[in-house]
Amino acid sequence: MTTLIKQELYKISKRKTTYILPIITIVFMFLAAIMIKNVSESGDTAIDSAAYFVDLYSGLTWVVYLMIFAGSTIITQEFEFGTIKNLLYRKYSRTEILISKWMTLLIMNICYFVMTIIVAVFLKFIFYPDVTFDMTINNHSLFSAMLMNVLGNFLVTWIVLSLVLMISTLFKNSAVSVSVGIVFYFGASVLSMFQTLAIQKWDWLKWNPLNMLNVGRQVQSPEMHQMTQLSTNSMIIASFVYIIIFLAIGYYAFRSRKNI
Amino acid sequence: MDNILEISGLNKHFGKKIALDNVGFNIKKGHIVGLVGPNGAGKSTIMKAVLGLIGTDSGQIKVEDELISINNHPALEKVGALIEYPGIYPYMTGREHLKLYATGANAESNIDQIVEELEMTKYIQMKAKSYSLGMKQKLGIALALVNKPEFVILDEPMNGLDPQANKLLRELIVKQAKAGTTFLISSHILSELGKIADDIVVIEQGKIIADAPIDEITHADKKLIILETSDDNKARQILKENNYAVADENKVIIQQNKEVTLAKILRLLVESGIDINDVKHQNAVLEDSLLQILKDDEK
């Protein structure tokens, strides 16, 4: 398994996008930090400025997109380049191959989080020197509020990612899986107003996967409960259940694919 | 154990089409086996099944006496393969590909060796997206061979190779086979396999129609005498009357052996008043005998 993960990381390290996309993310984080400072300088309190740090100056949203891209290509590229045969005919089982890809994505995800946190701390020191780590937001220190936000975002990322991986193994096409991932992630925010109304009318709709994408925000601000109609714990558990279901369907499809 | 590969009772459907029909054959260790048949006969399907890439409806495949299935095939550890077309990451160089798959303590020296043997030094540091068809094919072959596998499966390896590369590959295969490596090679270029294979398995429409040592299939020991005479029809008739086996073709073709010698035939024909204009000798070649096998099977 270690060999397989090393090989996956080696392939990823040779791709230009592995470096270009994070650089673009860092540029966008810089732009966000500068823009927010210029636009809101007059009326903003230190607490508002702290909230931007908790969101890692939009970095968390970009991490989701980076992971949608990584997840949609990690399996489909093997089919598109014909390299899937080289991967599968070796001594390793399909289960090992797929799990090594999941683990590689997990490692990438953690690296991206570490990168955005470091950049955000750097940005905070440059642009918001009056925001300090001992400030409290929703009864949490600034740093732990940020970490909770990262963890919530981690769950959101993996709900989207597990869906993307499922679509990848079913359709073998990166364009399809990347579109589904983005539409799903985007759809959550676009449809949130409509969803709130729908959930009020049909209670069971609160269990739909789009609602789980609010888990990141609800971990931070528990009053989101009124919108999602689910307790934070229920949301976390339901998120894990969806991740497991999506991964399991993808796994089953990959394992039982009879013609490569 | 003598056999590195044992296949028996293999059946496979693609929709309504029968891809493999009760396929079975064995491969002896250290042999070069040619898998021959027209396009779409099922050559790649057999190879993919051996490599656990596709499932089959029934039958079994054993490599080194271990069963192969799509989800469990540890026996493939010592197998190298190139199937259909080489799988290549366009953003990586040739050497990076080899580095990706090379394992073991001698990985680096193995890479250097195969690059040299296949004469890829000039472009091995270039990104694979700039490779020509032949270069990609060589890289695919190098990937199959880099870990010095005991059993190598090559699907149409001569595809896209120029004559020089073709010769290089044949020499490399023969050299490795002498060192103990087993090869299963498919091709529709029969003469290419005839030059190197120990055994030939012929497949048509998913069925094995011949499986024998190359000598048996090519009848390489049998020489033909081809005559041009003043009256070919009469010559054929006289030879038949004297119990010679003559092919029913336009020319006068007789199979030569210890009993049937050129001297006897010439004497008989000249004595019968037929002039001999030309005499040719020819070894039976693989293409002809294979065509014969395919023809016989249709009857």
Coordinates of C-alpha atoms in Angstrom, one line a residue:
Chain A
M1 CA 0.0 0.0 0.0
T2 CA 2.8 2.4 0.8
T3 CA 4.4 1.7 -2.6
L4 CA 1.0 2.5 -4.3
I5 CA 0.6 5.8 -2.4
K6 CA 4.2 6.8 -3.2
Q7 CA 3.5 6.1 -6.8
E8 CA 0.3 8.2 -6.8
L9 CA 2.2 11.0 -5.1
Y10 CA 5.0 10.7 -7.6
K11 CA 2.6 11.0 -10.5
I12 CA 0.9 14.0 -8.9
S13 CA 4.2 15.7 -8.2
K14 CA 5.0 15.6 -12.0
R15 CA 1.8 17.4 -13.0
K16 CA 2.0 21.1 -13.5
T17 CA -1.5 21.7 -12.1
T18 CA -0.3 20.4 -8.8
Y19 CA 1.7 23.6 -8.5
I20 CA -0.3 26.1 -10.5
L21 CA -3.6 25.6 -8.8
P22 CA -2.3 26.1 -5.2
I23 CA -0.4 29.2 -6.5
I24 CA -3.7 30.6 -7.9
T25 CA -5.4 29.8 -4.6
I26 CA -2.7 31.8 -2.7
V27 CA -3.1 34.7 -5.1
F28 CA -6.9 34.7 -4.6
M29 CA -6.4 34.6 -0.8
F30 CA -4.1 37.6 -1.1
L31 CA -6.6 39.4 -3.3
A32 CA -9.4 38.5 -0.8
A33 CA -7.4 39.8 2.1
I34 CA -6.5 43.1 0.3
M35 CA -10.1 43.7 -1.0
I36 CA -11.8 43.0 2.3
K37 CA -9.5 45.4 4.0
N38 CA -10.0 48.2 1.5
V39 CA -13.8 47.7 1.2
S40 CA -14.7 47.3 4.9
E41 CA -12.0 49.4 6.6
S42 CA -14.4 52.1 7.8
G43 CA -17.1 50.3 9.6
D44 CA -15.6 47.0 10.4
T45 CA -14.9 45.8 14.0
A46 CA -12.0 43.6 14.9
I47 CA -14.4 40.7 15.3
D48 CA -15.5 41.1 11.6
S49 CA -11.9 41.0 10.5
A50 CA -11.3 38.0 12.7
A51 CA -14.1 36.2 10.9
Y52 CA -12.3 36.6 7.6
F53 CA -9.3 34.9 9.1
V54 CA -11.5 32.0 10.4
D55 CA -12.5 31.5 6.7
L56 CA -8.8 31.6 5.8
Y57 CA -9.5 34.5 3.5
S58 CA -11.6 32.4 1.2
G59 CA -8.9 29.7 1.1
L60 CA -11.2 27.1 2.5
T61 CA -13.6 27.4 -0.5
W62 CA -10.7 27.1 -2.9
V63 CA -9.5 24.0 -1.2
V64 CA -12.8 22.4 -2.0
Y65 CA -12.3 23.3 -5.7
L66 CA -8.7 22.0 -5.7
M67 CA -10.0 18.7 -4.2
I68 CA -12.8 18.4 -6.8
F69 CA -10.2 18.8 -9.5
A70 CA -7.8 16.3 -7.9
G71 CA -10.6 13.8 -7.2
S72 CA -12.1 14.0 -10.6
T73 CA -8.8 13.3 -12.4
I74 CA -7.1 10.8 -10.1
I75 CA -9.2 7.9 -11.4
T76 CA -10.5 9.1 -14.8
Q77 CA -7.0 10.1 -16.1
E78 CA -5.9 6.5 -15.8
F79 CA -8.8 5.5 -18.1
E80 CA -8.2 8.4 -20.5
F81 CA -4.4 7.7 -20.8
G82 CA -4.9 4.0 -20.9
T83 CA -2.7 3.6 -17.9
I84 CA -5.4 1.8 -15.9
K85 CA -4.1 -1.5 -17.4
N86 CA -0.6 -0.9 -16.0
L87 CA -2.1 -0.1 -12.6
L88 CA -4.4 -3.1 -12.4
Y89 CA -2.4 -6.0 -13.9
R90 CA 0.2 -5.9 -11.1
K91 CA 0.1 -8.0 -7.9
Y92 CA -2.1 -5.5 -6.1
S93 CA -5.9 -5.9 -5.8
R94 CA -8.3 -3.4 -7.1
T95 CA -9.3 -2.6 -3.4
E96 CA -5.7 -1.7 -2.7
I97 CA -5.4 0.5 -5.8
L98 CA -8.6 2.4 -5.0
I99 CA -7.8 2.9 -1.3
S100 CA -4.3 4.1 -2.2
K101 CA -6.0 6.8 -4.3
W102 CA -8.3 7.8 -1.5
M103 CA -5.3 8.0 0.9
T104 CA -3.4 10.1 -1.7
L105 CA -6.4 12.5 -1.8
L106 CA -6.4 12.6 2.0
I107 CA -2.7 13.5 2.1
M108 CA -3.3 16.2 -0.6
N109 CA -6.2 17.6 1.3
I110 CA -4.2 17.9 4.5
C111 CA -1.3 19.5 2.6
Y112 CA -3.7 22.1 1.1
F113 CA -5.2 22.8 4.5
V114 CA -1.7 23.3 6.0
M115 CA -0.8 25.5 3.1
T116 CA -3.9 27.7 3.4
I117 CA -3.5 28.0 7.2
I118 CA 0.1 29.1 6.9
V119 CA -0.8 31.6 4.2
A120 CA -3.7 32.9 6.2
V121 CA -1.6 33.4 9.3
F122 CA 0.9 35.3 7.2
L123 CA -1.9 37.5 5.7
K124 CA -3.3 38.2 9.1
F125 CA 0.1 39.5 10.3
I126 CA 0.5 41.7 7.2
F127 CA -3.0 43.1 6.8
Y128 CA -4.7 42.6 10.1
P129 CA -2.1 43.1 12.9
D130 CA -4.9 44.1 15.3
V131 CA -6.6 40.7 15.1
T132 CA -5.0 38.5 17.8
F133 CA -5.2 34.8 18.3
D134 CA -6.6 35.3 21.9
M135 CA -9.7 37.0 20.6
T136 CA -12.9 35.0 21.1
I137 CA -15.4 34.1 18.4
N138 CA -18.6 32.2 19.5
N139 CA -16.9 31.4 22.8
H140 CA -13.8 29.9 21.0
S141 CA -10.4 31.4 20.7
L142 CA -9.6 32.6 17.2
F143 CA -7.3 29.8 16.4
S144 CA -9.6 27.0 17.6
A145 CA -12.5 28.7 15.8
M146 CA -10.4 28.5 12.6
L147 CA -9.5 24.9 13.3
M148 CA -13.1 24.0 13.8
N149 CA -14.0 25.7 10.6
V150 CA -11.2 23.7 8.8
L151 CA -12.6 20.4 10.2
G152 CA -16.2 21.4 9.2
N153 CA -14.8 22.2 5.7
F154 CA -13.0 18.9 5.7
L155 CA -16.3 17.1 6.1
V156 CA -17.9 19.3 3.3
T157 CA -14.9 18.6 1.0
W158 CA -15.2 14.8 1.5
I159 CA -19.0 14.8 0.9
V160 CA -18.3 16.5 -2.5
L161 CA -15.2 14.4 -3.1
S162 CA -16.8 11.1 -2.4
L163 CA -19.6 12.1 -4.9
V164 CA -17.0 13.1 -7.4
L165 CA -15.1 9.8 -6.9
M166 CA -18.3 7.8 -7.3
I167 CA -19.2 9.6 -10.6
S168 CA -15.6 9.1 -11.8
T169 CA -15.7 5.3 -11.4
L170 CA -19.2 5.1 -12.9
F171 CA -18.5 7.3 -16.0
K172 CA -14.7 7.2 -16.4
N173 CA -14.9 10.8 -17.5
S174 CA -13.2 13.7 -15.7
A175 CA -15.3 16.4 -17.3
V176 CA -18.5 14.7 -16.1
S177 CA -17.2 14.2 -12.5
V178 CA -15.7 17.7 -12.2
S179 CA -19.0 19.3 -13.4
V180 CA -21.1 17.2 -11.0
G181 CA -18.8 18.2 -8.2
I182 CA -18.9 21.9 -8.9
V183 CA -22.6 21.9 -9.6
F184 CA -23.3 20.0 -6.4
Y185 CA -21.1 22.3 -4.3
F186 CA -22.4 25.4 -6.0
G187 CA -25.9 24.2 -5.9
A188 CA -25.8 24.0 -2.1
S189 CA -25.4 27.8 -1.8
V190 CA -27.6 28.7 -4.8
L191 CA -30.4 26.5 -3.6
S192 CA -30.0 27.2 0.2
M193 CA -32.9 29.7 0.3
F194 CA -35.2 27.3 -1.6
Q195 CA -34.0 24.4 0.4
T196 CA -34.8 26.1 3.7
L197 CA -38.4 26.6 2.5
A198 CA -38.6 23.1 1.2
I199 CA -37.4 21.6 4.5
Q200 CA -40.0 23.6 6.4
K201 CA -42.7 22.0 4.2
W202 CA -41.3 18.5 3.9
D203 CA -39.4 17.6 7.0
W204 CA -37.6 14.6 5.6
L205 CA -35.8 16.8 3.0
K206 CA -33.5 17.9 5.8
W207 CA -31.6 14.6 5.3
N208 CA -30.8 15.4 1.6
P209 CA -27.0 15.6 0.9
L210 CA -27.1 19.2 -0.1
N211 CA -28.2 20.1 3.4
M212 CA -25.2 18.4 4.8
L213 CA -22.9 20.8 3.0
N214 CA -24.0 23.3 5.6
V215 CA -22.2 21.3 8.3
G216 CA -19.1 23.5 8.0
R217 CA -21.0 26.6 8.8
Q218 CA -23.1 25.0 11.5
V219 CA -20.0 23.7 13.4
Q220 CA -19.0 27.4 13.6
S221 CA -22.4 29.0 14.3
P222 CA -24.8 26.6 15.9
E223 CA -27.8 28.9 15.2
M224 CA -27.6 27.5 11.6
H225 CA -29.6 24.7 13.2
Q226 CA -32.8 26.7 12.5
M227 CA -32.1 26.6 8.8
T228 CA -30.9 23.0 8.5
Q229 CA -33.4 21.6 11.1
L230 CA -30.7 19.2 12.2
S231 CA -28.5 19.2 15.3
T232 CA -24.8 19.6 14.7
N233 CA -24.1 16.0 15.8
S234 CA -26.8 14.6 13.5
M235 CA -25.3 16.6 10.7
I236 CA -21.8 15.3 11.3
I237 CA -23.0 11.7 11.5
A238 CA -25.2 12.1 8.4
S239 CA -22.2 13.6 6.6
F240 CA -20.1 10.6 7.4
V241 CA -22.9 8.3 6.3
Y242 CA -23.1 10.0 2.9
I243 CA -19.4 9.9 2.5
I244 CA -19.4 6.2 3.2
I245 CA -22.3 5.5 0.9
F246 CA -20.7 7.5 -2.0
L247 CA -17.3 5.9 -1.5
A248 CA -18.9 2.4 -1.2
I249 CA -20.8 2.8 -4.5
G250 CA -17.7 4.0 -6.2
Y251 CA -15.7 1.1 -4.7
Y252 CA -18.2 -1.4 -5.7
A253 CA -18.3 0.0 -9.3
F254 CA -14.5 -0.1 -9.5
R255 CA -14.2 -3.5 -8.1
S256 CA -16.8 -5.1 -10.2
R257 CA -15.9 -3.4 -13.5
K258 CA -15.5 -6.5 -15.8
N259 CA -14.0 -4.8 -18.8
I260 CA -11.1 -2.5 -18.7
Chain B
M1 CA 6.1 -27.5 -12.5
D2 CA 6.7 -27.0 -16.3
N3 CA 3.9 -24.7 -17.1
I4 CA 3.9 -21.0 -16.2
L5 CA 0.4 -20.5 -17.6
E6 CA -2.5 -22.9 -17.7
I7 CA -5.8 -21.8 -19.3
S8 CA -8.8 -24.1 -19.5
G9 CA -12.4 -23.8 -20.5
L10 CA -12.4 -20.1 -20.9
N11 CA -15.6 -18.5 -22.1
K12 CA -16.5 -14.9 -22.5
H13 CA -19.4 -12.9 -24.0
F14 CA -19.5 -9.3 -25.0
G15 CA -23.2 -8.7 -25.2
K16 CA -24.4 -11.3 -27.8
K17 CA -21.0 -11.7 -29.3
I18 CA -19.0 -14.7 -28.3
A19 CA -15.5 -13.4 -27.6
L20 CA -13.9 -16.6 -26.2
D21 CA -15.2 -20.1 -26.9
N22 CA -13.9 -22.8 -24.6
V23 CA -10.3 -21.5 -24.9
G24 CA -7.6 -23.6 -23.3
F25 CA -3.8 -23.9 -23.7
N26 CA -0.7 -24.1 -21.6
I27 CA 2.6 -22.3 -21.8
K28 CA 5.9 -23.9 -20.8
K29 CA 8.4 -22.0 -18.8
G30 CA 11.1 -20.4 -21.0
H31 CA 9.1 -20.7 -24.2
I32 CA 8.2 -18.0 -26.6
V33 CA 4.6 -18.5 -27.6
G34 CA 3.0 -16.7 -30.5
L35 CA -0.7 -16.1 -30.3
V36 CA -1.8 -15.7 -33.8
G37 CA -5.1 -14.8 -35.4
P38 CA -7.0 -12.2 -37.4
N39 CA -8.0 -8.9 -35.9
G40 CA -11.0 -9.3 -33.5
A41 CA -10.2 -13.1 -33.0
G42 CA -9.9 -12.7 -29.3
K43 CA -6.1 -12.3 -28.8
S44 CA -6.3 -9.2 -26.6
T45 CA -9.3 -10.7 -24.7
I46 CA -7.3 -13.8 -23.7
M47 CA -4.3 -11.6 -22.6
K48 CA -6.5 -9.3 -20.6
A49 CA -8.2 -12.2 -18.9
V50 CA -4.7 -13.7 -18.0
L51 CA -3.8 -10.3 -16.5
G52 CA -7.0 -10.1 -14.4
L53 CA -8.2 -7.0 -16.3
I54 CA -11.5 -8.6 -17.4
G55 CA -13.7 -11.2 -15.9
T56 CA -14.8 -14.3 -17.8
D57 CA -18.0 -16.2 -17.8
S58 CA -16.4 -19.5 -17.0
G59 CA -13.1 -21.4 -17.1
Q60 CA -9.9 -20.9 -15.2
I61 CA -6.5 -19.2 -15.6
K62 CA -3.5 -20.2 -13.5
V63 CA -0.2 -18.4 -13.4
E64 CA 2.5 -20.3 -11.6
D65 CA -0.3 -22.6 -10.4
E66 CA -2.2 -19.8 -8.8
L67 CA -5.7 -18.9 -9.9
I68 CA -6.1 -15.4 -11.4
S69 CA -9.3 -13.4 -10.9
I70 CA -10.0 -9.7 -11.4
N71 CA -9.8 -9.0 -7.7
N72 CA -7.1 -11.4 -6.6
H73 CA -3.9 -12.0 -8.6
P74 CA -0.8 -11.9 -6.4
A75 CA 0.8 -14.3 -8.9
L76 CA 1.1 -11.4 -11.4
E77 CA 3.9 -9.9 -9.3
K78 CA 6.5 -11.4 -11.7
V79 CA 4.5 -10.6 -14.9
G80 CA 5.2 -7.7 -17.3
A81 CA 2.8 -6.7 -20.0
L82 CA 1.9 -4.4 -22.8
I83 CA -1.8 -4.7 -23.8
E84 CA -3.3 -3.0 -26.9
Y85 CA -1.6 0.4 -26.8
P86 CA 0.9 1.6 -24.2
G87 CA -0.6 3.5 -21.3
I88 CA 1.4 6.7 -21.0
Y89 CA 1.1 9.9 -18.9
P90 CA 1.8 12.7 -21.4
Y91 CA 3.2 15.0 -18.7
M92 CA 5.9 12.6 -17.6
T93 CA 9.2 11.8 -19.3
G94 CA 10.1 8.3 -20.4
R95 CA 12.5 7.9 -17.6
E96 CA 9.9 9.1 -15.1
H97 CA 7.6 6.4 -16.3
L98 CA 10.2 3.7 -15.8
K99 CA 11.0 5.2 -12.4
L100 CA 7.3 5.0 -11.4
Y101 CA 7.1 1.3 -12.1
A102 CA 10.6 0.1 -11.4
T103 CA 10.8 -1.8 -8.1
G104 CA 13.5 -3.5 -6.1
A105 CA 17.1 -2.6 -5.1
N106 CA 18.3 -2.7 -8.7
A107 CA 15.6 -0.3 -10.0
E108 CA 18.0 2.3 -11.3
S109 CA 20.4 -0.1 -13.1
N110 CA 17.4 -2.0 -14.5
I111 CA 16.1 1.3 -16.0
D112 CA 19.5 2.1 -17.5
Q113 CA 19.8 -1.4 -19.0
I114 CA 16.4 -1.5 -20.7
V115 CA 16.8 2.1 -22.0
E116 CA 20.1 1.1 -23.6
E117 CA 18.8 -2.2 -24.9
L118 CA 15.9 -0.6 -26.6
E119 CA 18.1 2.3 -27.8
M120 CA 15.9 5.0 -26.1
T121 CA 18.7 7.0 -24.6
K122 CA 18.2 10.0 -27.0
Y123 CA 14.6 10.8 -26.0
I124 CA 14.2 9.1 -22.6
Q125 CA 14.4 12.5 -20.8
M126 CA 11.8 14.1 -23.0
K127 CA 8.1 14.4 -22.1
A128 CA 6.1 11.5 -23.5
K129 CA 3.6 13.8 -25.1
S130 CA 6.2 14.6 -27.8
Y131 CA 6.8 10.9 -28.6
S132 CA 6.0 9.3 -31.9
L133 CA 3.9 6.2 -32.1
G134 CA 7.1 4.0 -32.3
M135 CA 8.7 5.7 -29.3
K136 CA 5.6 5.3 -27.2
Q137 CA 5.5 1.6 -28.2
K138 CA 9.1 1.1 -27.2
L139 CA 8.4 2.8 -23.9
G140 CA 5.4 0.5 -23.4
I141 CA 7.7 -2.5 -24.0
A142 CA 10.4 -1.1 -21.7
L143 CA 7.7 -0.7 -19.0
A144 CA 6.8 -4.4 -19.4
L145 CA 10.4 -5.5 -19.2
V146 CA 12.0 -3.1 -16.7
N147 CA 11.4 -5.3 -13.6
K148 CA 12.9 -8.3 -15.3
P149 CA 9.7 -10.3 -15.1
E150 CA 9.6 -14.1 -15.4
F151 CA 6.6 -14.0 -17.7
V152 CA 6.0 -11.3 -20.3
I153 CA 2.8 -10.7 -22.2
L154 CA 3.1 -8.5 -25.3
D155 CA 0.1 -7.6 -27.4
E156 CA 1.1 -6.7 -31.0
P157 CA 4.5 -5.4 -29.8
M158 CA 5.7 -4.7 -33.3
N159 CA 3.0 -2.2 -33.9
G160 CA 4.4 1.1 -35.0
L161 CA 8.0 -0.1 -34.9
D162 CA 10.3 0.6 -37.8
P163 CA 12.2 -2.4 -39.2
Q164 CA 15.3 -1.6 -37.2
A165 CA 13.4 -1.4 -33.9
N166 CA 11.5 -4.5 -34.9
K167 CA 14.8 -6.4 -35.2
L168 CA 16.1 -5.0 -32.0
L169 CA 13.0 -6.2 -30.2
R170 CA 13.1 -9.7 -31.6
E171 CA 16.8 -10.0 -30.6
L172 CA 15.9 -8.8 -27.1
I173 CA 13.0 -11.2 -26.8
V174 CA 15.2 -14.2 -27.9
K175 CA 18.0 -13.1 -25.5
Q176 CA 15.7 -12.9 -22.5
A177 CA 14.0 -16.1 -23.4
K178 CA 17.4 -17.8 -23.4
A179 CA 17.9 -16.4 -19.9
G180 CA 14.7 -18.1 -18.8
T181 CA 11.9 -15.6 -19.4
T182 CA 8.6 -16.9 -20.8
F183 CA 6.9 -14.8 -23.5
L184 CA 3.3 -14.8 -24.8
I185 CA 3.3 -12.5 -27.9
S186 CA 0.3 -11.8 -30.1
S187 CA 0.6 -10.6 -33.7
H188 CA -1.1 -10.7 -37.0
I189 CA 2.3 -10.3 -38.7
L190 CA 2.9 -14.0 -38.7
S191 CA 6.4 -13.9 -40.2
E192 CA 7.6 -11.9 -37.3
L193 CA 6.5 -14.5 -34.8
G194 CA 7.7 -17.3 -37.1
K195 CA 11.3 -16.0 -36.6
I196 CA 11.3 -16.2 -32.8
A197 CA 8.4 -18.4 -31.5
D198 CA 8.8 -21.9 -30.1
D199 CA 5.1 -22.6 -30.1
I200 CA 2.1 -21.1 -31.9
V201 CA -1.4 -20.9 -30.7
V202 CA -3.8 -20.0 -33.5
I203 CA -7.2 -18.4 -32.6
E204 CA -10.1 -17.5 -34.8
Q205 CA -13.5 -16.2 -33.8
G206 CA -12.7 -16.9 -30.1
K207 CA -11.7 -20.5 -30.7
I208 CA -8.3 -22.1 -30.5
I209 CA -7.9 -23.9 -33.9
A210 CA -4.2 -24.9 -33.6
D211 CA -1.8 -25.2 -30.7
A212 CA 1.6 -26.8 -31.6
P213 CA 5.3 -26.3 -31.8
I214 CA 6.2 -24.0 -34.6
D215 CA 8.0 -26.7 -36.6
E216 CA 4.7 -28.7 -36.8
I217 CA 2.8 -25.7 -37.9
T218 CA 5.3 -24.4 -40.4
H219 CA 6.4 -27.8 -41.7
A220 CA 9.7 -26.1 -41.9
D221 CA 11.3 -29.5 -42.6
K222 CA 9.2 -29.9 -45.7
K223 CA 10.6 -28.5 -48.9
L224 CA 8.6 -27.9 -52.0
I225 CA 9.7 -28.4 -55.6
I226 CA 8.1 -26.0 -58.0
L227 CA 8.4 -26.7 -61.7
E228 CA 7.6 -24.8 -64.9
T229 CA 7.1 -27.2 -67.8
S230 CA 6.1 -27.2 -71.4
D231 CA 2.7 -28.8 -70.4
D232 CA 1.9 -28.4 -66.7
N233 CA -1.5 -30.2 -66.9
K234 CA 0.1 -33.3 -68.5
A235 CA 3.0 -33.2 -66.0
R236 CA 0.6 -33.1 -63.0
Q237 CA -1.3 -36.0 -64.5
I238 CA 1.8 -38.1 -65.1
L239 CA 3.1 -37.5 -61.6
K240 CA -0.3 -38.4 -60.1
E241 CA -0.4 -41.6 -62.1
N242 CA 3.0 -42.5 -60.6
N243 CA 1.6 -41.8 -57.0
Y244 CA 3.3 -38.5 -56.4
A245 CA 1.3 -36.0 -54.2
V246 CA 0.8 -33.0 -56.4
A247 CA -0.9 -29.8 -55.3
D248 CA -3.9 -28.8 -57.3
E249 CA -2.6 -25.5 -58.4
N250 CA -1.6 -23.8 -61.6
K251 CA 2.1 -24.6 -61.2
V252 CA 3.5 -28.1 -60.6
I253 CA 4.2 -28.3 -56.9
I254 CA 5.5 -31.4 -55.3
Q255 CA 6.6 -32.0 -51.7
Q256 CA 10.2 -33.2 -51.5
N257 CA 11.3 -35.9 -49.1
K258 CA 13.6 -38.9 -48.9
E259 CA 11.5 -40.9 -51.4
V260 CA 10.5 -38.0 -53.6
T261 CA 13.7 -36.5 -55.1
L262 CA 14.2 -34.0 -57.8
A263 CA 16.2 -36.4 -59.9
K264 CA 13.4 -39.0 -60.0
I265 CA 10.8 -36.4 -60.9
L266 CA 12.9 -34.9 -63.6
R267 CA 13.7 -38.3 -65.1
L268 CA 10.0 -39.3 -65.1
L269 CA 8.9 -36.1 -66.8
V270 CA 11.6 -36.0 -69.4
E271 CA 11.0 -39.6 -70.3
S272 CA 7.4 -38.7 -70.8
G273 CA 8.4 -36.1 -73.3
I274 CA 7.8 -33.0 -71.1
D275 CA 10.4 -30.2 -71.2
I276 CA 11.4 -28.6 -67.9
N277 CA 11.7 -24.9 -68.3
D278 CA 12.5 -23.9 -64.7
V279 CA 13.0 -25.6 -61.3
K280 CA 12.5 -23.8 -57.9
H281 CA 12.8 -24.9 -54.3
Q282 CA 10.8 -23.3 -51.6
N283 CA 10.5 -23.8 -47.8
A284 CA 6.9 -23.8 -46.6
V285 CA 6.5 -20.6 -44.7
L286 CA 4.3 -19.8 -41.7
E287 CA 1.8 -17.7 -43.6
D288 CA 0.9 -20.4 -46.1
S289 CA 0.5 -23.1 -43.5
L290 CA -1.5 -20.9 -41.2
L291 CA -3.8 -19.9 -44.0
Q292 CA -4.1 -23.6 -44.6
I293 CA -5.1 -24.2 -41.0
L294 CA -7.6 -21.4 -41.2
K295 CA -8.9 -22.8 -44.5
D296 CA -9.2 -26.3 -43.2
D297 CA -11.1 -25.2 -40.2
E298 CA -13.7 -23.5 -42.3
K299 CA -14.5 -26.8 -44.2

